[in-house]
Amino acid sequence: MAMGTGGRRATRSAKGTDGAATAASPCLYRCIECNREAQELYRDYSHGVLKITICKSCQKPVDKYIEYDPVIILINAILCKAQAYRHILFNTKINIHGKLCMFCLLCEAYLRWWQLQDSSQSTAPDDLIRYAKEWDFYRMFVIASFEQAAFFAGIFGFLWVEQPMTAKKKTNFTLLLKALLLSSYGKLLLIPAVIWEHDYTPLCLRLIKVFVLTSNFQAIRVTLNTNRRLSLLAVLSGLLLENIMVYFFQRMEWDVGSDCAVYKSQDF
């Protein structure tokens, strides 16, 4: 279908925030409806008139989100819609997964550090207390990093074992890692949950955990184009290995000089 004003908006969206490449790019895209590969998302005619490519398999637009505002795309991603996930993972050039991962780890470390300091009492000199608290934050960051690495390792290990039986083609673990990192954006909600503390904060933290796991589940399902059962088992395998890592830190004492040096399991 030809578009006038909508086509110009699609041009801004494709070249702007969602980073969709132009039709001249040799890269392959994916249909957000049926997950089939496509050579282009749209075709640019003269005077800024665009024609969205129609998928040859499902006869629907390859990617309707190139016309959508980024806020609408974000809302659909929060609702865990598979189409929004395919648009973000396959049809855009988003390279913030590394920075997002670091920021999420900082949020998680701050939550653990805040809970640790809230339960500690010390009569040591002020300089020593400040040094101990700063070291505790670094320690919490390392622990959070190890637990997240264990979670991802559990998922990758399960998929690597299941790959000969379930995958028609070799799994792209690099793309899967990117998808898992991007789908962990829900951890950013930890900071508001801590800042606006109330009686329901523990419940909020558990709901955030469920939301992040649900997003990870959808990211695995979309990236691998697999069924819900395999995606669920992959997430459960990651949780199992993560809990093993938590148990390991509970068994060992990371005494770094603070009054609360023993690691305690947190909600996240």
Short mmCIF file of C-alpha atoms in Angstrom, two decimals:
data_model
loop_
_atom_site.label_atom_id
_atom_site.label_comp_id
_atom_site.label_asym_id
_atom_site.label_seq_id
_atom_site.Cartn_x
_atom_site.Cartn_y
_atom_site.Cartn_z
CA MET A 1 0.00 0.00 0.00
CA ALA A 2 1.31 3.45 -0.86
CA MET A 3 1.69 6.01 1.89
CA GLY A 4 2.07 9.78 2.02
CA THR A 5 2.38 11.28 5.48
CA GLY A 6 2.58 7.84 7.03
CA GLY A 7 5.42 7.01 4.63
CA ARG A 8 7.42 10.02 5.76
CA ARG A 9 6.91 8.96 9.34
CA ALA A 10 8.11 5.47 8.43
CA THR A 11 11.23 7.06 6.93
CA ARG A 12 11.96 8.89 10.17
CA SER A 13 11.33 5.75 12.19
CA ALA A 14 13.50 3.60 9.96
CA LYS A 15 16.39 6.07 10.04
CA GLY A 16 15.86 7.22 13.59
CA THR A 17 15.38 5.60 16.95
CA ASP A 18 14.52 2.06 15.98
CA GLY A 19 17.43 1.89 13.54
CA ALA A 20 15.78 -0.21 10.82
CA ALA A 21 18.08 -0.46 7.84
CA THR A 22 17.05 0.72 4.41
CA ALA A 23 15.80 -1.55 1.69
CA ALA A 24 19.13 -1.38 -0.11
CA SER A 25 20.87 -3.22 2.73
CA PRO A 26 21.94 -6.76 1.84
CA CYS A 27 21.01 -8.02 5.32
CA LEU A 28 18.12 -10.38 5.79
CA TYR A 29 15.20 -9.38 7.97
CA ARG A 30 12.38 -11.37 9.55
CA CYS A 31 8.65 -11.18 9.19
CA ILE A 32 7.30 -10.28 12.60
CA GLU A 33 4.18 -12.40 12.02
CA CYS A 34 5.52 -15.75 10.75
CA ASN A 35 9.29 -15.35 11.36
CA ARG A 36 10.16 -16.01 7.70
CA GLU A 37 13.22 -14.27 6.25
CA ALA A 38 12.70 -11.23 4.03
CA GLN A 39 15.07 -9.27 1.82
CA GLU A 40 13.61 -5.84 2.65
CA LEU A 41 11.22 -4.11 5.00
CA TYR A 42 9.96 -1.49 2.58
CA ARG A 43 10.64 -0.03 -0.84
CA ASP A 44 11.32 3.68 -1.23
CA TYR A 45 9.75 5.30 -4.28
CA SER A 46 10.18 8.90 -5.42
CA HIS A 47 9.09 11.87 -3.28
CA GLY A 48 9.28 9.90 -0.05
CA VAL A 49 6.43 7.52 -0.88
CA LEU A 50 7.06 4.11 0.65
CA LYS A 51 5.56 0.71 0.10
CA ILE A 52 5.81 -1.73 2.98
CA THR A 53 6.97 -5.16 1.89
CA ILE A 54 4.37 -7.93 2.10
CA CYS A 55 5.54 -11.31 3.36
CA LYS A 56 5.27 -13.99 0.69
CA SER A 57 4.45 -16.61 3.31
CA CYS A 58 1.71 -15.06 5.47
CA GLN A 59 0.67 -12.22 3.12
CA LYS A 60 0.99 -9.67 5.92
CA PRO A 61 3.36 -6.66 6.24
CA VAL A 62 6.87 -7.86 7.04
CA ASP A 63 7.27 -5.28 9.81
CA LYS A 64 4.44 -2.90 10.62
CA TYR A 65 6.44 -1.44 13.51
CA ILE A 66 8.63 0.65 11.21
CA GLU A 67 5.71 3.11 11.17
CA TYR A 68 5.13 3.00 14.90
CA ASP A 69 6.39 5.43 17.52
CA PRO A 70 9.14 3.96 19.76
CA VAL A 71 6.88 4.38 22.80
CA ILE A 72 4.27 2.10 21.23
CA ILE A 73 6.96 -0.46 20.42
CA LEU A 74 8.19 -0.33 24.03
CA ILE A 75 4.67 -0.86 25.37
CA ASN A 76 4.20 -3.89 23.11
CA ALA A 77 7.56 -5.24 24.28
CA ILE A 78 6.49 -4.80 27.92
CA LEU A 79 3.37 -6.79 27.05
CA CYS A 80 5.75 -9.51 25.75
CA LYS A 81 4.29 -9.53 22.24
CA ALA A 82 6.31 -11.78 19.95
CA GLN A 83 5.96 -9.35 17.04
CA ALA A 84 7.58 -6.54 19.02
CA TYR A 85 10.43 -8.84 20.06
CA ARG A 86 11.07 -9.88 16.45
CA HIS A 87 11.10 -6.25 15.35
CA ILE A 88 13.67 -5.31 18.00
CA LEU A 89 15.89 -8.37 17.65
CA PHE A 90 15.87 -8.94 13.89
CA ASN A 91 14.84 -5.73 12.14
CA THR A 92 16.67 -3.05 14.14
CA LYS A 93 20.26 -2.21 14.92
CA ILE A 94 20.18 -1.77 18.68
CA ASN A 95 23.61 -2.11 20.27
CA ILE A 96 22.88 -1.12 23.85
CA HIS A 97 22.82 -4.64 25.28
CA GLY A 98 26.29 -4.29 26.85
CA LYS A 99 25.52 -0.97 28.53
CA LEU A 100 22.09 -2.22 29.56
CA CYS A 101 23.63 -5.31 31.15
CA MET A 102 26.10 -3.20 33.14
CA PHE A 103 23.38 -0.84 34.32
CA CYS A 104 21.12 -3.73 35.35
CA LEU A 105 23.96 -5.29 37.34
CA LEU A 106 24.56 -1.95 39.07
CA CYS A 107 20.86 -1.77 39.96
CA GLU A 108 20.91 -5.29 41.33
CA ALA A 109 24.13 -4.64 43.27
CA TYR A 110 22.64 -1.47 44.75
CA LEU A 111 19.55 -3.37 45.89
CA ARG A 112 21.67 -6.02 47.60
CA TRP A 113 23.97 -3.39 49.10
CA TRP A 114 20.98 -1.38 50.36
CA GLN A 115 19.49 -4.46 52.04
CA LEU A 116 22.86 -5.33 53.52
CA GLN A 117 23.42 -1.87 55.00
CA ASP A 118 19.86 -1.67 56.26
CA SER A 119 20.44 -4.74 58.44
CA SER A 120 23.94 -3.85 59.69
CA GLN A 121 24.97 -1.90 62.77
CA SER A 122 28.53 -0.87 63.53
CA THR A 123 30.46 1.13 66.11
CA ALA A 124 33.61 1.38 63.98
CA PRO A 125 35.15 4.77 63.05
CA ASP A 126 33.43 6.69 60.24
CA ASP A 127 36.31 6.30 57.76
CA LEU A 128 36.38 2.54 58.29
CA ILE A 129 32.62 2.29 57.90
CA ARG A 130 32.68 4.22 54.62
CA TYR A 131 35.46 2.00 53.28
CA ALA A 132 33.63 -1.17 54.35
CA LYS A 133 30.36 -0.02 52.77
CA GLU A 134 32.09 0.83 49.51
CA TRP A 135 33.79 -2.58 49.44
CA ASP A 136 30.46 -4.26 50.18
CA PHE A 137 28.95 -2.62 47.09
CA TYR A 138 31.75 -3.98 44.89
CA ARG A 139 31.27 -7.39 46.47
CA MET A 140 27.55 -7.34 45.74
CA PHE A 141 28.30 -6.36 42.13
CA VAL A 142 30.64 -9.35 41.72
CA ILE A 143 28.08 -11.70 43.27
CA ALA A 144 25.30 -10.39 41.01
CA SER A 145 27.58 -10.82 37.98
CA PHE A 146 28.38 -14.42 38.87
CA GLU A 147 24.73 -15.27 39.42
CA GLN A 148 23.67 -13.75 36.10
CA ALA A 149 26.51 -15.58 34.34
CA ALA A 150 25.32 -18.82 35.96
CA PHE A 151 21.76 -18.14 34.77
CA PHE A 152 22.90 -17.62 31.18
CA ALA A 153 25.25 -20.62 31.35
CA GLY A 154 22.36 -22.83 32.48
CA ILE A 155 20.25 -21.71 29.53
CA PHE A 156 23.06 -22.14 27.00
CA GLY A 157 24.04 -25.52 28.45
CA PHE A 158 20.49 -26.85 28.23
CA LEU A 159 20.05 -25.60 24.67
CA TRP A 160 23.42 -27.02 23.64
CA VAL A 161 22.39 -30.45 24.94
CA GLU A 162 18.96 -30.24 23.33
CA GLN A 163 20.20 -28.76 20.05
CA PRO A 164 20.74 -32.03 18.10
CA MET A 165 17.19 -33.12 18.90
CA THR A 166 15.24 -29.87 18.65
CA ALA A 167 17.04 -27.44 16.36
CA LYS A 168 16.74 -27.67 12.61
CA LYS A 169 19.77 -25.43 12.25
CA LYS A 170 22.63 -24.36 14.46
CA THR A 171 21.63 -22.09 17.33
CA ASN A 172 22.97 -18.54 17.13
CA PHE A 173 24.15 -18.17 20.74
CA THR A 174 25.46 -14.65 20.10
CA LEU A 175 22.02 -13.43 19.06
CA LEU A 176 20.47 -15.35 21.95
CA LEU A 177 22.82 -13.67 24.44
CA LYS A 178 21.90 -10.27 23.02
CA ALA A 179 18.21 -11.15 23.31
CA LEU A 180 18.60 -12.25 26.94
CA LEU A 181 20.49 -9.10 27.86
CA LEU A 182 17.90 -6.86 26.23
CA SER A 183 15.00 -8.76 27.77
CA SER A 184 16.45 -8.23 31.26
CA TYR A 185 15.56 -4.54 31.13
CA GLY A 186 12.95 -5.13 33.82
CA LYS A 187 15.73 -5.07 36.42
CA LEU A 188 15.82 -1.30 36.00
CA LEU A 189 12.59 -1.25 38.04
CA LEU A 190 14.59 -2.30 41.10
CA ILE A 191 15.77 1.25 41.75
CA PRO A 192 12.27 2.84 41.87
CA ALA A 193 11.13 -0.06 44.08
CA VAL A 194 13.91 0.77 46.55
CA ILE A 195 13.55 4.57 46.38
CA TRP A 196 9.80 4.52 47.01
CA GLU A 197 9.98 1.92 49.78
CA HIS A 198 6.71 0.77 51.32
CA ASP A 199 5.15 -2.27 52.93
CA TYR A 200 4.70 -3.99 49.56
CA THR A 201 8.33 -3.61 48.44
CA PRO A 202 9.12 -7.37 48.88
CA LEU A 203 6.09 -8.20 46.73
CA CYS A 204 7.20 -5.68 44.10
CA LEU A 205 10.66 -7.26 43.98
CA ARG A 206 9.17 -10.69 43.41
CA LEU A 207 6.89 -9.36 40.67
CA ILE A 208 9.90 -7.75 38.99
CA LYS A 209 11.67 -11.11 39.12
CA VAL A 210 8.69 -12.83 37.49
CA PHE A 211 8.50 -10.12 34.81
CA VAL A 212 12.20 -10.47 33.95
CA LEU A 213 11.91 -14.27 33.70
CA THR A 214 8.83 -13.93 31.50
CA SER A 215 10.72 -11.56 29.21
CA ASN A 216 13.66 -13.99 29.07
CA PHE A 217 11.24 -16.79 28.21
CA GLN A 218 9.77 -14.78 25.34
CA ALA A 219 13.23 -13.77 24.10
CA ILE A 220 14.31 -17.42 23.89
CA ARG A 221 11.09 -18.42 22.16
CA VAL A 222 11.36 -15.65 19.56
CA THR A 223 15.09 -15.96 18.92
CA LEU A 224 15.07 -19.73 18.44
CA ASN A 225 11.55 -19.86 16.96
CA THR A 226 10.83 -22.75 19.26
CA ASN A 227 7.90 -23.94 21.35
CA ARG A 228 6.92 -22.76 24.81
CA ARG A 229 7.94 -26.01 26.47
CA LEU A 230 11.56 -25.82 25.37
CA SER A 231 11.78 -22.12 26.29
CA LEU A 232 10.34 -22.81 29.73
CA LEU A 233 12.76 -25.68 30.34
CA ALA A 234 15.67 -23.46 29.28
CA VAL A 235 14.64 -20.75 31.77
CA LEU A 236 14.20 -23.35 34.54
CA SER A 237 17.66 -24.74 33.78
CA GLY A 238 19.10 -21.25 34.12
CA LEU A 239 17.29 -20.77 37.43
CA LEU A 240 18.60 -24.09 38.69
CA LEU A 241 22.21 -23.20 38.00
CA GLU A 242 21.68 -19.71 39.43
CA ASN A 243 20.29 -21.19 42.66
CA ILE A 244 23.30 -23.48 42.84
CA MET A 245 25.50 -20.40 42.64
CA VAL A 246 23.42 -18.73 45.39
CA TYR A 247 23.86 -21.81 47.57
CA PHE A 248 27.61 -21.69 46.94
CA PHE A 249 27.81 -18.10 48.16
CA GLN A 250 25.68 -19.00 51.17
CA ARG A 251 28.08 -21.79 52.11
CA MET A 252 31.20 -19.67 51.85
CA GLU A 253 31.89 -16.57 53.91
CA TRP A 254 33.18 -13.54 52.03
CA ASP A 255 34.67 -11.81 55.05
CA VAL A 256 36.06 -8.49 53.81
CA GLY A 257 36.18 -6.71 57.14
CA SER A 258 32.60 -5.43 57.37
CA ASP A 259 30.20 -6.39 60.13
CA CYS A 260 27.88 -8.06 57.62
CA ALA A 261 30.44 -9.95 55.56
CA VAL A 262 28.44 -13.14 55.12
CA TYR A 263 26.45 -13.22 51.91
CA LYS A 264 22.70 -13.46 52.42
CA SER A 265 20.24 -14.56 49.79
CA GLN A 266 18.11 -11.71 48.50
CA ASP A 267 14.86 -11.62 46.56
CA PHE A 268 16.78 -10.86 43.36
#
